[in-house]
Short mmCIF file of C-alpha atoms in Angstrom, two decimals:
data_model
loop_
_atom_site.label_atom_id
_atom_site.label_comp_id
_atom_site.label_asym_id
_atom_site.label_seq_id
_atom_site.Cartn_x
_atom_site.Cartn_y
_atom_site.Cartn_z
CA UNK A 627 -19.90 121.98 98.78
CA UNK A 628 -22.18 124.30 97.80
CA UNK A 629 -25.73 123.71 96.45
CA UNK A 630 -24.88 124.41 92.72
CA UNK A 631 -21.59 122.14 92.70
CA UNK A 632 -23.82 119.06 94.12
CA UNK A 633 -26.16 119.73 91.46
CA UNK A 634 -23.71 119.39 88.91
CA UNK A 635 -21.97 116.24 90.06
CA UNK A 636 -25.25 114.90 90.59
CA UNK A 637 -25.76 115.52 87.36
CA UNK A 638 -22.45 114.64 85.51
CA UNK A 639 -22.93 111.04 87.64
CA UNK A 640 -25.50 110.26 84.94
CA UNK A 641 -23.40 111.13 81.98
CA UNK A 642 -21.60 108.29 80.01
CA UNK A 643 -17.81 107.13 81.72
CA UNK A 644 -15.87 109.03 79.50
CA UNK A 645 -17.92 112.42 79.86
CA UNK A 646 -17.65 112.05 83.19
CA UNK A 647 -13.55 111.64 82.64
CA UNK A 648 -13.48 114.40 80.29
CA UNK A 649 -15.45 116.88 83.03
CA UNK A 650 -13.60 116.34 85.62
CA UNK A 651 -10.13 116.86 83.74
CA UNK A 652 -11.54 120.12 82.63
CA UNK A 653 -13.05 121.06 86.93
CA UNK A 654 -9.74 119.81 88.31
CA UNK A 655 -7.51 121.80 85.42
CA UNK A 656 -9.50 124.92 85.86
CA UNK A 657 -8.77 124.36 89.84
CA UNK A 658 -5.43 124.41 89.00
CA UNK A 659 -4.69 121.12 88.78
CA UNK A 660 -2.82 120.19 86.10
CA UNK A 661 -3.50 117.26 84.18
CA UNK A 662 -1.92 114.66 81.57
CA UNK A 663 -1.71 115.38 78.04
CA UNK A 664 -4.89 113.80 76.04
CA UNK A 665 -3.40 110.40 74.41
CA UNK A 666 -4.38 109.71 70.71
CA UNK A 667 -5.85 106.33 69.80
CA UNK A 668 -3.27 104.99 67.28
CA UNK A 669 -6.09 105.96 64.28
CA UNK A 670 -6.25 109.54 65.91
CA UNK A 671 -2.74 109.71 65.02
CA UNK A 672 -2.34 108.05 61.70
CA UNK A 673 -5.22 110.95 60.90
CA UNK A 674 -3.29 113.69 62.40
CA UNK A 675 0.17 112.32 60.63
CA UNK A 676 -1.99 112.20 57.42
CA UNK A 677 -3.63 115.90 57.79
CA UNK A 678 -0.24 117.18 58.75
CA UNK A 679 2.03 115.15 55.85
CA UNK A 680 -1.35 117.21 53.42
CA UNK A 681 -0.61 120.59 54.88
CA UNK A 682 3.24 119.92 53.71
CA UNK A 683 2.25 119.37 50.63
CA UNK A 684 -0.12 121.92 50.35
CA UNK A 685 -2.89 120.07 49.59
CA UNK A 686 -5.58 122.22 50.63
CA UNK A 687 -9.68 122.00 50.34
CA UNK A 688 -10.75 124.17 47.96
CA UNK A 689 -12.96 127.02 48.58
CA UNK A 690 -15.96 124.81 46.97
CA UNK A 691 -15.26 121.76 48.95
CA UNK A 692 -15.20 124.09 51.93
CA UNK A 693 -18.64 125.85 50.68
CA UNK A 694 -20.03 122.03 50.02
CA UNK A 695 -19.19 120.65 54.06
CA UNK A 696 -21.14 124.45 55.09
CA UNK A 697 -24.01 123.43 53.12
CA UNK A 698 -23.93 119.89 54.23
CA UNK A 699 -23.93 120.70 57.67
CA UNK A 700 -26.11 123.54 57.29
CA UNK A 701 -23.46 126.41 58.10
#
């Protein structure tokens, strides 16, 4: 292993569980392993179904409620 790789799992071993999970799907896909979809949590979903059954319906944000989460956010 070379000297930068041990650095970084040395210092990805201090991250929180699910960092940690989330790195090393991302090091072992970019190796070329390939990994299992990403499950959503049941809300996850029931938000996705939502934001998908509004994009049906064409129930967009408007360009000022767009404009106002910039601003908010400062971007």
């Amino acid at each position: 292993m070379t000297k930068l790789l041990e650095h970084a799992v040395d210092t990805v071993r201090a991250l929180p569980p699910a960092m940690q999970d989330d790195l090393a799907r991302l090091l072992l896909q970019l190796a070329g392993e390939e990994q299992p979809i990403i499950q959503l949590t049941p809300e996850e979903a029931a938000s996705f179904a939502e934001s998908r059954a509004q994009a049906s319906r064409r129930e967009f944000a408007t360009d000022d409620e767009v404009r106002a989460v910039w601003a908010k956010h400062r971007l």
